[in-house]
Tab-separated table of C-alpha atoms in Angstrom:
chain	number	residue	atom	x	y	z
A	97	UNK	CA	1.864	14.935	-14.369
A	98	UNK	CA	2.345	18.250	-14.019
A	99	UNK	CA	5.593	19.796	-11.523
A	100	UNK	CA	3.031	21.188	-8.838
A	101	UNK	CA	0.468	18.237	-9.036
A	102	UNK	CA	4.281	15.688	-8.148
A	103	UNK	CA	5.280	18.224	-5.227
A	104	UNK	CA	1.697	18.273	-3.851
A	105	UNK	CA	1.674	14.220	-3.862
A	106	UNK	CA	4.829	14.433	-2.521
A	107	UNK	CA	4.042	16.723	0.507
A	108	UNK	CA	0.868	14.612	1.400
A	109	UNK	CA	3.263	11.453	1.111
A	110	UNK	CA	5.936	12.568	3.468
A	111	UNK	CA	2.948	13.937	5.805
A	112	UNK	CA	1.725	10.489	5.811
A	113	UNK	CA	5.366	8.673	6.570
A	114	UNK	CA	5.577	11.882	9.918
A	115	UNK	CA	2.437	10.742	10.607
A	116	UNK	CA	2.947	6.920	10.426
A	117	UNK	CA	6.554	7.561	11.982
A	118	UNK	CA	5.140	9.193	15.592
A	119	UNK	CA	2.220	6.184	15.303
A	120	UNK	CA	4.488	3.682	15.383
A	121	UNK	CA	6.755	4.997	18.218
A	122	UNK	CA	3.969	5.589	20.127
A	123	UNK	CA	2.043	1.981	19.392
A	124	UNK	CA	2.281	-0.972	21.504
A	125	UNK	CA	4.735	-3.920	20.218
A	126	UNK	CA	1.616	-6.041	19.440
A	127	UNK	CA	1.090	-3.572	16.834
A	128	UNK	CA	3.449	-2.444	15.468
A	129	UNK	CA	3.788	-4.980	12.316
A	130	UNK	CA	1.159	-3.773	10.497
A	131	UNK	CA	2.267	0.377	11.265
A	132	UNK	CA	5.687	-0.897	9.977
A	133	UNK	CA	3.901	-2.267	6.375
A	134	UNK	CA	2.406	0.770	6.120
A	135	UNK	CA	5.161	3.026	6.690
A	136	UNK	CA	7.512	0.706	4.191
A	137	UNK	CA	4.718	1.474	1.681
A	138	UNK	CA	4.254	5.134	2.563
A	139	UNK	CA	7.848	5.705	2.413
A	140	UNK	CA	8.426	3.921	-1.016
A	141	UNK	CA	5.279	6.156	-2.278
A	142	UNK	CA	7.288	9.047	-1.271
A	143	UNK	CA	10.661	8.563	-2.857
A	144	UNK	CA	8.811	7.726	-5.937
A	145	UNK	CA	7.027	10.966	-5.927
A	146	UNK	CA	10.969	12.895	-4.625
A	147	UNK	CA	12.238	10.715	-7.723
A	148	UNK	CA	9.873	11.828	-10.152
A	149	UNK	CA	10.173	15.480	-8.927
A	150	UNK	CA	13.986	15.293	-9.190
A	151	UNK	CA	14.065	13.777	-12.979
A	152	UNK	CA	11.506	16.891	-13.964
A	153	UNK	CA	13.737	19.387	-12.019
A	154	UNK	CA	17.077	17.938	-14.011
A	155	UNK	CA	15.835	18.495	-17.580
């Protein structure tokens, strides 16, 4: 992967987790298990894609 295609994916990821973040504050208890899977997964996603970024940026 290119450096531009990892920062894109990263942007749209930690869009996602803002996104998923005011959802869940904003959800009622009942459902807020499944927003708080997704999120987990988003925000994983994300620091995969930050980790990836920083590894290219270090060499």
């Amino acid at each position: 992967m290119t450096l531009q295609l990892i920062a894109r994916d990263l942007y749209r990821f930690q869009q996602e987790v803002d996104r998923l973040e005011k959802e869940l504050a904003e959800s009622p208890p009942a459902a807020r298990d499944a927003l708080k899977l997704k999120l987990a997964k988003a925000r994983s996603d994300r620091d995969l894609m930050r980790q990836m970024l920083d590894g290219r940026l270090d060499r």
